[in-house]
GROMACS .gro file of C-alpha atoms in nm:
model
  457
    1MET     CA    1   0.283   0.391   8.792
    2GLY     CA    2  -0.079   0.404   8.906
    3GLY     CA    3  -0.125   0.756   8.780
    4LYS     CA    4   0.017   0.656   8.450
    5LYS     CA    5  -0.219   0.361   8.416
    6LYS     CA    6  -0.509   0.579   8.515
    7THR     CA    7  -0.419   0.824   8.247
    8GLU     CA    8  -0.409   0.551   7.988
    9GLY     CA    9  -0.745   0.415   8.110
   10GLU     CA   10  -0.902   0.760   8.092
   11ARG     CA   11  -0.779   0.788   7.737
   12LYS     CA   12  -0.944   0.461   7.646
   13LYS     CA   13  -1.272   0.547   7.818
   14GLY     CA   14  -1.306   0.905   7.711
   15GLY     CA   15  -1.215   0.852   7.350
   16GLY     CA   16  -0.885   1.030   7.406
   17GLU     CA   17  -0.898   1.405   7.378
   18ASN     CA   18  -0.523   1.413   7.323
   19GLU     CA   19  -0.531   1.179   7.018
   20PRO     CA   20  -0.563   1.459   6.762
   21GLU     CA   21  -0.267   1.636   6.924
   22VAL     CA   22  -0.060   1.320   6.887
   23GLU     CA   23  -0.157   1.291   6.517
   24VAL     CA   24  -0.069   1.656   6.460
   25GLU     CA   25   0.268   1.601   6.625
   26GLN     CA   26   0.328   1.300   6.402
   27ARG     CA   27   0.227   1.495   6.094
   28GLU     CA   28   0.456   1.778   6.196
   29GLU     CA   29   0.735   1.528   6.229
   30ASP     CA   30   0.646   1.377   5.887
   31VAL     CA   31   0.673   1.709   5.700
   32PRO     CA   32   1.050   1.760   5.748
   33LYS     CA   33   1.103   1.389   5.692
   34TYR     CA   34   0.903   1.410   5.368
   35LEU     CA   35   1.105   1.711   5.255
   36LYS     CA   36   1.426   1.532   5.341
   37ASP     CA   37   1.318   1.227   5.141
   38GLU     CA   38   1.239   1.449   4.843
   39GLU     CA   39   1.599   1.567   4.835
   40SER     CA   40   1.715   1.214   4.750
   41TRP     CA   41   1.438   1.143   4.492
   42LYS     CA   42   1.469   0.870   4.234
   43SER     CA   43   1.303   0.846   3.896
   44LEU     CA   44   0.982   0.650   3.902
   45LEU     CA   45   0.947   0.636   3.523
   46PRO     CA   46   0.967   0.289   3.364
   47LYS     CA   47   1.273   0.200   3.168
   48ASP     CA   48   1.096   0.178   2.832
   49VAL     CA   49   0.981   0.539   2.872
   50THR     CA   50   1.302   0.691   2.997
   51ASP     CA   51   1.506   0.513   2.730
   52PRO     CA   52   1.509   0.740   2.422
   53GLU     CA   53   1.561   0.437   2.202
   54HIS     CA   54   1.198   0.339   2.261
   55SER     CA   55   1.028   0.668   2.340
   56THR     CA   56   1.100   0.882   2.033
   57ASP     CA   57   1.154   0.624   1.760
   58PHE     CA   58   0.809   0.688   1.617
   59ILE     CA   59   0.942   1.017   1.476
   60PHE     CA   60   1.138   0.819   1.216
   61VAL     CA   61   0.836   0.619   1.100
   62PRO     CA   62   0.750   0.846   0.800
   63TRP     CA   63   1.096   0.790   0.649
   64ARG     CA   64   1.074   0.413   0.699
   65ILE     CA   65   0.718   0.379   0.574
   66GLU     CA   66   0.788   0.588   0.263
   67LYS     CA   67   1.085   0.371   0.172
   68MET     CA   68   0.867   0.061   0.199
   69ILE     CA   69   0.573   0.213   0.008
   70LEU     CA   70   0.795   0.341  -0.274
   71PHE     CA   71   0.952  -0.004  -0.306
   72GLY     CA   72   0.607  -0.162  -0.316
   73MET     CA   73   0.484   0.092  -0.570
   74LEU     CA   74   0.781   0.003  -0.788
   75ILE     CA   75   0.669  -0.361  -0.780
   76CYS     CA   76   0.314  -0.257  -0.870
   77ALA     CA   77   0.441  -0.038  -1.155
   78ASP     CA   78   0.642  -0.330  -1.290
   79SER     CA   79   0.329  -0.550  -1.302
   80PHE     CA   80   0.108  -0.270  -1.436
   81THR     CA   81   0.340  -0.180  -1.724
   82PHE     CA   82   0.378  -0.550  -1.806
   83VAL     CA   83   0.013  -0.556  -1.916
   84PHE     CA   84   0.065  -0.282  -2.177
   85THR     CA   85   0.419  -0.354  -2.296
   86VAL     CA   86   0.523  -0.717  -2.260
   87LEU     CA   87   0.187  -0.897  -2.266
   88PRO     CA   88   0.108  -0.802  -2.632
   89ILE     CA   89   0.455  -0.923  -2.737
   90ARG     CA   90   0.407  -1.255  -2.559
   91VAL     CA   91   0.063  -1.299  -2.716
   92VAL     CA   92   0.213  -1.242  -3.063
   93ILE     CA   93   0.479  -1.503  -2.985
   94ALA     CA   94   0.205  -1.741  -2.872
   95PHE     CA   95   0.012  -1.695  -3.200
   96ILE     CA   96   0.331  -1.756  -3.400
   97THR     CA   97   0.376  -2.076  -3.203
   98MET     CA   98   0.020  -2.180  -3.290
   99ILE     CA   99   0.073  -2.105  -3.660
  100LYS     CA  100   0.384  -2.324  -3.661
  101GLY     CA  101   0.176  -2.609  -3.521
  102SER     CA  102   0.361  -2.631  -3.191
  103GLN     CA  103   0.187  -2.687  -2.859
  104LEU     CA  104   0.131  -2.380  -2.645
  105HIS     CA  105   0.294  -2.355  -2.306
  106SER     CA  106   0.065  -2.314  -2.007
  107ILE     CA  107   0.178  -1.955  -1.949
  108GLN     CA  108   0.109  -1.872  -2.316
  109LYS     CA  109  -0.252  -1.983  -2.272
  110VAL     CA  110  -0.278  -1.756  -1.969
  111ASP     CA  111  -0.139  -1.462  -2.169
  112ILE     CA  112  -0.394  -1.507  -2.448
  113VAL     CA  113  -0.687  -1.531  -2.206
  114LYS     CA  114  -0.562  -1.231  -2.008
  115LEU     CA  115  -0.544  -1.014  -2.319
  116MET     CA  116  -0.893  -1.129  -2.422
  117LEU     CA  117  -1.028  -1.021  -2.082
  118ILE     CA  118  -0.869  -0.677  -2.121
  119VAL     CA  119  -1.013  -0.625  -2.469
  120ILE     CA  120  -1.364  -0.742  -2.368
  121GLY     CA  121  -1.358  -0.528  -2.052
  122PHE     CA  122  -1.246  -0.222  -2.249
  123LEU     CA  123  -1.523  -0.268  -2.508
  124ALA     CA  124  -1.780  -0.303  -2.229
  125LEU     CA  125  -1.651   0.006  -2.045
  126ARG     CA  126  -1.673   0.217  -2.360
  127LEU     CA  127  -2.051   0.192  -2.332
  128PHE     CA  128  -2.035   0.434  -2.035
  129HIS     CA  129  -2.038   0.798  -2.138
  130MET     CA  130  -1.809   0.961  -1.884
  131PRO     CA  131  -1.942   1.321  -1.912
  132SER     CA  132  -2.295   1.194  -1.845
  133LEU     CA  133  -2.167   0.997  -1.549
  134LEU     CA  134  -1.994   1.305  -1.409
  135LEU     CA  135  -2.309   1.514  -1.457
  136PHE     CA  136  -2.509   1.256  -1.264
  137ILE     CA  137  -2.264   1.258  -0.973
  138LYS     CA  138  -2.248   1.641  -0.961
  139LYS     CA  139  -2.618   1.659  -0.877
  140GLU     CA  140  -2.564   1.465  -0.554
  141SER     CA  141  -2.497   1.625  -0.218
  142LEU     CA  142  -2.171   1.615  -0.024
  143LEU     CA  143  -2.301   1.348   0.211
  144LYS     CA  144  -2.389   1.123  -0.080
  145LEU     CA  145  -2.045   1.183  -0.233
  146LYS     CA  146  -1.885   1.075   0.092
  147ILE     CA  147  -2.100   0.761   0.104
  148PHE     CA  148  -2.024   0.685  -0.262
  149PHE     CA  149  -1.651   0.734  -0.213
  150THR     CA  150  -1.637   0.513   0.097
  151LEU     CA  151  -1.853   0.245  -0.061
  152LEU     CA  152  -1.649   0.240  -0.382
  153ASP     CA  153  -1.323   0.216  -0.186
  154LEU     CA  154  -1.462  -0.077   0.014
  155MET     CA  155  -1.592  -0.251  -0.298
  156ASP     CA  156  -1.255  -0.208  -0.466
  157ARG     CA  157  -1.082  -0.394  -0.183
  158LEU     CA  158  -1.344  -0.669  -0.181
  159LEU     CA  159  -1.331  -0.711  -0.558
  160CYS     CA  160  -0.951  -0.733  -0.547
  161SER     CA  161  -0.976  -1.029  -0.309
  162TYR     CA  162  -1.248  -1.191  -0.523
  163GLY     CA  163  -1.044  -1.128  -0.836
  164GLU     CA  164  -0.746  -1.323  -0.708
  165ASN     CA  165  -0.965  -1.632  -0.665
  166ILE     CA  166  -1.170  -1.591  -0.984
  167LEU     CA  167  -0.876  -1.524  -1.216
  168GLY     CA  168  -0.664  -1.785  -1.041
  169SER     CA  169  -0.934  -2.046  -1.100
  170LEU     CA  170  -0.958  -1.947  -1.466
  171PHE     CA  171  -0.582  -1.970  -1.524
  172TRP     CA  172  -0.578  -2.309  -1.352
  173ALA     CA  173  -0.875  -2.437  -1.553
  174ILE     CA  174  -0.738  -2.352  -1.898
  175ASN     CA  175  -0.427  -2.559  -1.827
  176HIS     CA  176  -0.621  -2.872  -1.731
  177PRO     CA  177  -0.838  -3.106  -1.937
  178LYS     CA  178  -1.209  -3.041  -1.946
  179ALA     CA  179  -1.279  -3.361  -1.754
  180GLU     CA  180  -1.075  -3.236  -1.456
  181VAL     CA  181  -1.252  -2.898  -1.443
  182ARG     CA  182  -1.572  -2.940  -1.247
  183LYS     CA  183  -1.777  -2.659  -1.403
  184GLY     CA  184  -1.605  -2.642  -1.739
  185HIS     CA  185  -1.382  -2.384  -1.902
  186SER     CA  186  -1.673  -2.171  -2.026
  187TRP     CA  187  -1.804  -2.116  -1.672
  188HIS     CA  188  -1.470  -1.984  -1.546
  189PHE     CA  189  -1.420  -1.767  -1.854
  190LEU     CA  190  -1.768  -1.609  -1.837
  191LEU     CA  191  -1.732  -1.553  -1.461
  192SER     CA  192  -1.398  -1.379  -1.519
  193ILE     CA  193  -1.553  -1.155  -1.786
  194VAL     CA  194  -1.833  -1.053  -1.551
  195TYR     CA  195  -1.580  -0.986  -1.275
  196ILE     CA  196  -1.356  -0.769  -1.495
  197ILE     CA  197  -1.654  -0.564  -1.617
  198ILE     CA  198  -1.789  -0.512  -1.262
  199HIS     CA  199  -1.450  -0.426  -1.111
  200SER     CA  200  -1.351  -0.186  -1.387
  201THR     CA  201  -1.695  -0.021  -1.365
  202PHE     CA  202  -1.649   0.041  -0.992
  203LEU     CA  203  -1.305   0.187  -1.064
  204LEU     CA  204  -1.463   0.418  -1.323
  205PHE     CA  205  -1.720   0.537  -1.068
  206HIS     CA  206  -1.442   0.582  -0.813
  207ILE     CA  207  -1.235   0.805  -1.038
  208SER     CA  208  -1.551   0.993  -1.144
  209VAL     CA  209  -1.637   1.083  -0.783
  210LEU     CA  210  -1.279   1.201  -0.732
  211ASP     CA  211  -1.298   1.408  -1.049
  212VAL     CA  212  -1.618   1.578  -0.932
  213ALA     CA  213  -1.454   1.663  -0.598
  214ILE     CA  214  -1.143   1.801  -0.771
  215ASN     CA  215  -1.336   2.024  -1.011
  216SER     CA  216  -1.581   2.156  -0.752
  217LYS     CA  217  -1.551   2.531  -0.691
  218ASN     CA  218  -1.638   2.514  -0.322
  219SER     CA  219  -1.476   2.324  -0.034
  220THR     CA  220  -1.618   1.990  -0.144
  221LEU     CA  221  -1.275   1.837  -0.205
  222TRP     CA  222  -1.137   1.935   0.136
  223THR     CA  223  -1.448   1.819   0.319
  224LEU     CA  224  -1.457   1.489   0.134
  225LEU     CA  225  -1.089   1.421   0.200
  226ILE     CA  226  -1.123   1.501   0.570
  227LEU     CA  227  -1.425   1.276   0.611
  228VAL     CA  228  -1.277   0.983   0.421
  229GLN     CA  229  -0.921   1.002   0.552
  230PHE     CA  230  -1.014   1.038   0.917
  231ALA     CA  231  -1.260   0.751   0.882
  232GLU     CA  232  -0.961   0.544   0.771
  233LEU     CA  233  -0.761   0.663   1.071
  234LYS     CA  234  -1.039   0.568   1.308
  235GLY     CA  235  -1.041   0.211   1.183
  236ALA     CA  236  -0.663   0.166   1.194
  237VAL     CA  237  -0.513   0.329   1.504
  238LEU     CA  238  -0.528   0.210   1.865
  239LYS     CA  239  -0.552  -0.155   1.764
  240LYS     CA  240  -0.316  -0.434   1.857
  241LEU     CA  241  -0.172  -0.579   1.538
  242GLU     CA  242   0.048  -0.881   1.491
  243ASP     CA  243   0.327  -0.872   1.235
  244ASP     CA  244   0.115  -1.058   0.979
  245LYS     CA  245  -0.172  -0.811   1.015
  246LEU     CA  246   0.071  -0.520   0.990
  247LEU     CA  247   0.211  -0.672   0.670
  248GLU     CA  248  -0.140  -0.695   0.524
  249MET     CA  249  -0.210  -0.333   0.618
  250CYS     CA  250   0.113  -0.218   0.456
  251ALA     CA  251   0.033  -0.415   0.140
  252LYS     CA  252  -0.309  -0.249   0.122
  253ASP     CA  253  -0.151   0.093   0.171
  254ILE     CA  254   0.096   0.022  -0.110
  255VAL     CA  255  -0.179  -0.080  -0.353
  256GLU     CA  256  -0.396   0.213  -0.244
  257ARG     CA  257  -0.111   0.462  -0.297
  258PHE     CA  258  -0.026   0.314  -0.638
  259GLN     CA  259  -0.388   0.322  -0.752
  260LEU     CA  260  -0.415   0.681  -0.633
  261VAL     CA  261  -0.112   0.778  -0.843
  262VAL     CA  262  -0.270   0.608  -1.147
  263TYR     CA  263  -0.600   0.788  -1.075
  264LEU     CA  264  -0.429   1.126  -1.055
  265ILE     CA  265  -0.239   1.070  -1.381
  266LEU     CA  266  -0.559   0.965  -1.557
  267LEU     CA  267  -0.748   1.262  -1.415
  268PHE     CA  268  -0.473   1.497  -1.531
  269PHE     CA  269  -0.495   1.378  -1.892
  270TYR     CA  270  -0.873   1.362  -1.886
  271ASN     CA  271  -0.909   1.718  -1.756
  272VAL     CA  272  -0.654   1.847  -2.004
  273SER     CA  273  -0.861   1.686  -2.279
  274ARG     CA  274  -1.159   1.896  -2.166
  275TYR     CA  275  -0.987   2.229  -2.212
  276ARG     CA  276  -0.753   2.154  -2.501
  277GLU     CA  277  -0.829   2.247  -2.857
  278ASN     CA  278  -0.888   1.978  -3.113
  279SER     CA  279  -0.551   2.044  -3.274
  280ILE     CA  280  -0.356   1.971  -2.954
  281THR     CA  281  -0.221   1.618  -2.919
  282ILE     CA  282  -0.079   1.432  -2.622
  283PHE     CA  283   0.273   1.557  -2.705
  284ASP     CA  284   0.177   1.924  -2.687
  285ILE     CA  285   0.122   1.933  -2.311
  286PHE     CA  286   0.499   1.919  -2.261
  287TYR     CA  287   0.557   2.240  -2.455
  288THR     CA  288   0.517   2.566  -2.265
  289ASP     CA  289   0.467   2.785  -2.576
  290ILE     CA  290   0.114   2.649  -2.617
  291GLY     CA  291   0.020   2.803  -2.285
  292ILE     CA  292  -0.149   2.503  -2.122
  293PHE     CA  293   0.058   2.512  -1.802
  294SER     CA  294   0.015   2.887  -1.770
  295ALA     CA  295  -0.363   2.868  -1.786
  296PRO     CA  296  -0.554   2.934  -1.459
  297TRP     CA  297  -0.747   2.608  -1.485
  298MET     CA  298  -0.417   2.417  -1.503
  299ASN     CA  299  -0.294   2.576  -1.180
  300ASN     CA  300  -0.618   2.485  -1.006
  301LEU     CA  301  -0.602   2.132  -1.141
  302LEU     CA  302  -0.243   2.072  -1.032
  303THR     CA  303  -0.316   2.219  -0.688
  304ALA     CA  304  -0.615   1.990  -0.642
  305LEU     CA  305  -0.423   1.681  -0.756
  306LEU     CA  306  -0.133   1.766  -0.525
  307THR     CA  307  -0.375   1.819  -0.236
  308VAL     CA  308  -0.525   1.474  -0.285
  309TYR     CA  309  -0.184   1.306  -0.287
  310LEU     CA  310  -0.050   1.499   0.012
  311SER     CA  311  -0.361   1.416   0.215
  312GLU     CA  312  -0.303   1.045   0.151
  313LEU     CA  313   0.065   1.088   0.237
  314ILE     CA  314   0.000   1.262   0.568
  315VAL     CA  315  -0.271   1.014   0.670
  316ASP     CA  316  -0.039   0.719   0.605
  317TRP     CA  317   0.234   0.884   0.811
  318PHE     CA  318   0.006   0.964   1.101
  319LYS     CA  319  -0.161   0.622   1.092
  320HIS     CA  320   0.162   0.421   1.103
  321THR     CA  321   0.323   0.658   1.353
  322SER     CA  322   0.029   0.601   1.587
  323ILE     CA  323   0.050   0.226   1.536
  324ILE     CA  324   0.421   0.214   1.618
  325ASN     CA  325   0.374   0.440   1.920
  326PHE     CA  326   0.082   0.233   2.049
  327LEU     CA  327   0.241  -0.109   1.992
  328HIS     CA  328   0.588  -0.001   2.112
  329LYS     CA  329   0.753  -0.150   1.804
  330PRO     CA  330   1.072  -0.021   1.643
  331PRO     CA  331   1.039   0.157   1.305
  332SER     CA  332   1.285  -0.095   1.163
  333ILE     CA  333   0.992  -0.337   1.132
  334TYR     CA  334   0.905  -0.164   0.804
  335SER     CA  335   1.252  -0.245   0.674
  336ASP     CA  336   1.187  -0.607   0.767
  337LEU     CA  337   0.861  -0.597   0.570
  338SER     CA  338   1.044  -0.453   0.269
  339GLU     CA  339   1.298  -0.730   0.308
  340THR     CA  340   1.012  -0.981   0.286
  341PHE     CA  341   0.918  -0.844  -0.057
  342GLY     CA  342   1.282  -0.825  -0.161
  343LYS     CA  343   1.345  -1.192  -0.084
  344LYS     CA  344   1.056  -1.290  -0.311
  345LEU     CA  345   1.231  -1.105  -0.593
  346ALA     CA  346   1.568  -1.269  -0.522
  347ASP     CA  347   1.569  -1.453  -0.855
  348LEU     CA  348   1.502  -1.129  -1.043
  349SER     CA  349   1.847  -1.128  -1.201
  350ARG     CA  350   1.769  -1.455  -1.380
  351ALA     CA  351   1.435  -1.330  -1.518
  352SER     CA  352   1.394  -1.219  -1.879
  353ILE     CA  353   1.263  -0.879  -1.979
  354LEU     CA  354   0.954  -1.060  -2.115
  355THR     CA  355   0.879  -1.217  -1.776
  356ASP     CA  356   0.626  -1.088  -1.527
  357ARG     CA  357   0.894  -1.060  -1.264
  358SER     CA  358   0.672  -0.940  -0.982
  359GLN     CA  359   0.399  -1.202  -1.035
  360GLN     CA  360   0.480  -1.379  -0.709
  361VAL     CA  361   0.464  -1.056  -0.507
  362PHE     CA  362   0.170  -0.849  -0.631
  363ASN     CA  363  -0.078  -1.133  -0.572
  364LYS     CA  364   0.009  -1.108  -0.206
  365MET     CA  365  -0.038  -0.732  -0.220
  366GLY     CA  366  -0.388  -0.760  -0.366
  367LEU     CA  367  -0.333  -0.570  -0.690
  368VAL     CA  368  -0.538  -0.671  -0.995
  369PRO     CA  369  -0.362  -0.494  -1.285
  370VAL     CA  370  -0.611  -0.625  -1.545
  371ALA     CA  371  -0.904  -0.417  -1.411
  372LEU     CA  372  -0.681  -0.112  -1.365
  373ALA     CA  373  -0.554  -0.154  -1.722
  374VAL     CA  374  -0.912  -0.156  -1.854
  375LEU     CA  375  -0.982   0.172  -1.671
  376SER     CA  376  -0.662   0.328  -1.810
  377LEU     CA  377  -0.756   0.231  -2.165
  378LYS     CA  378  -1.100   0.383  -2.117
  379VAL     CA  379  -0.964   0.721  -2.003
  380PHE     CA  380  -0.673   0.738  -2.248
  381ALA     CA  381  -0.906   0.659  -2.536
  382VAL     CA  382  -1.028   1.020  -2.502
  383TRP     CA  383  -0.691   1.141  -2.623
  384LEU     CA  384  -0.674   0.925  -2.932
  385PRO     CA  385  -0.792   1.087  -3.255
  386GLY     CA  386  -0.976   0.902  -3.527
  387PHE     CA  387  -0.830   0.602  -3.702
  388GLY     CA  388  -0.520   0.714  -3.885
  389LEU     CA  389  -0.148   0.772  -3.871
  390SER     CA  390  -0.168   1.017  -3.580
  391MET     CA  391  -0.341   0.757  -3.363
  392PHE     CA  392  -0.072   0.496  -3.427
  393ILE     CA  393   0.205   0.749  -3.359
  394GLN     CA  394   0.057   0.842  -3.022
  395ILE     CA  395   0.001   0.477  -2.927
  396GLY     CA  396   0.360   0.398  -3.022
  397ALA     CA  397   0.494   0.689  -2.816
  398ILE     CA  398   0.294   0.581  -2.511
  399TRP     CA  399   0.411   0.221  -2.554
  400ILE     CA  400   0.778   0.327  -2.577
  401PHE     CA  401   0.743   0.539  -2.263
  402LEU     CA  402   0.580   0.255  -2.066
  403PHE     CA  403   0.841   0.008  -2.190
  404ALA     CA  404   1.117   0.242  -2.071
  405VAL     CA  405   0.942   0.265  -1.733
  406ARG     CA  406   0.932  -0.114  -1.714
  407ILE     CA  407   1.302  -0.147  -1.795
  408GLY     CA  408   1.389   0.116  -1.535
  409SER     CA  409   1.171  -0.043  -1.270
  410GLY     CA  410   1.325  -0.382  -1.345
  411TYR     CA  411   1.679  -0.256  -1.289
  412LEU     CA  412   1.577  -0.073  -0.972
  413LEU     CA  413   1.400  -0.382  -0.835
  414ARG     CA  414   1.705  -0.595  -0.911
  415TRP     CA  415   1.936  -0.348  -0.735
  416ILE     CA  416   1.712  -0.305  -0.429
  417SER     CA  417   1.641  -0.678  -0.394
  418SER     CA  418   2.011  -0.765  -0.412
  419GLY     CA  419   2.074  -0.509  -0.139
  420TYR     CA  420   1.817  -0.672   0.089
  421ILE     CA  421   1.973  -1.014   0.026
  422LYS     CA  422   2.318  -0.882   0.119
  423VAL     CA  423   2.184  -0.726   0.437
  424ASP     CA  424   2.014  -1.054   0.527
  425LYS     CA  425   2.337  -1.249   0.476
  426GLU     CA  426   2.530  -1.001   0.692
  427LYS     CA  427   2.271  -1.043   0.968
  428ASP     CA  428   2.316  -1.419   0.956
  429LYS     CA  429   2.693  -1.379   0.979
  430ASP     CA  430   2.660  -1.145   1.278
  431LYS     CA  431   2.432  -1.395   1.451
  432ASP     CA  432   2.685  -1.674   1.396
  433LYS     CA  433   2.965  -1.460   1.539
  434ALA     CA  434   2.758  -1.359   1.840
  435VAL     CA  435   2.700  -1.721   1.945
  436SER     CA  436   2.974  -1.852   2.171
  437PRO     CA  437   3.120  -2.199   2.094
  438ARG     CA  438   3.069  -2.294   2.459
  439LEU     CA  439   2.698  -2.306   2.402
  440PHE     CA  440   2.746  -2.605   2.173
  441THR     CA  441   2.784  -2.956   2.291
  442PRO     CA  442   3.031  -3.178   2.105
  443GLN     CA  443   2.742  -3.368   1.947
  444SER     CA  444   2.565  -3.056   1.815
  445HIS     CA  445   2.894  -2.906   1.697
  446ARG     CA  446   2.975  -3.227   1.515
  447ARG     CA  447   2.639  -3.212   1.340
  448ASN     CA  448   2.710  -2.855   1.230
  449GLN     CA  449   3.065  -2.919   1.115
  450GLY     CA  450   3.003  -3.254   0.948
  451ASP     CA  451   3.285  -3.502   1.007
  452SER     CA  452   3.523  -3.246   1.158
  453PRO     CA  453   3.621  -3.308   1.520
  454ALA     CA  454   3.436  -3.118   1.786
  455VAL     CA  455   3.613  -2.839   1.964
  456GLU     CA  456   3.509  -2.745   2.310
  457GLY     CA  457   3.557  -2.396   2.441
   0.00000   0.00000   0.00000
């Protein structure tokens, strides 16, 4: 015993020369134990990662987001074609009502003022000579083009938000007596005219910058698209978004995609008007014997237009895929957002063909079809010949085509909206079936069933 205590005391005094040997022995004993523990390993991954329901759902985001954007674009197309097809008819009906001596309805006053804004904006925009504007932009460098494009895109979004308030105030003012309008009807009307001219002018500059990039012979288009699109990605991904913010982002993407489609259509017709002969009309581009589609410049034009659209498509996919992956949300949230728009169009079946059926939806999206209509009239005016029979024939053909688009969009919106309503009702039924009767007290069950006796489970 004494020798043993002495040994322990020597270890304490001398620092213990045998301590490292003890640690080595323990480590040697830990190695086989560690290897033995590794044989019975267990997954350390969290459940939300190992579950494929949550880990790979972002792959299906492009399909979901495209369904929602196409549905939203259909709503925008319905409102946009309303301006060209139905609004003139309603204004004629309003003037007939005035001639008969009857009092105008509030919506008829809005229609007349809206058409006046479009005509005044179109006359003001005709003062801009588009070839001179394009020549001015061509002289600028790529960096300035990028700055112009970004600035014009930002101003378009800001002016859309301002336009909702300015035009809404005007439409409210014209349906109230002058004594109730604080600044008078003239103030609101003049402010709306200034707004329409400014907004449509920015849209004209926007489409002009895009036209310069499309017709450039170097890599200006690709460089501009990369700079602008990735700047949009930088401001959207890796941010925590609530459902309301995600709905606003989706609405902006819908309006942006729809405006891009309108831009590309306008640029197609405008560029064709550059190369066509004076004898070619708007109908001749659909005939292959004229040789327009076989021309080299047409192939380059179509390739550039398709490149612009595909770049926007891919950026939207990548942006929303990153958002879903970062927020760990299911892709079905985009179906829920589409259902939100569909519920607002639930009374579509009771609406007349002369009704702006998507009025209650596109205001939430941020689309101002009046300014976009002014831009479209400016560009399509290039196609129209001098005053005569040919001009009226072409205007009539365009009107018939747009009216057919409106009818088709109306039927599609009615069909899609009714589908969303049916799905919503089925969800409510499933929720009612999933709730057990035992969860209800006799008092709450009596409140749900009226005067029927309560049944306890």
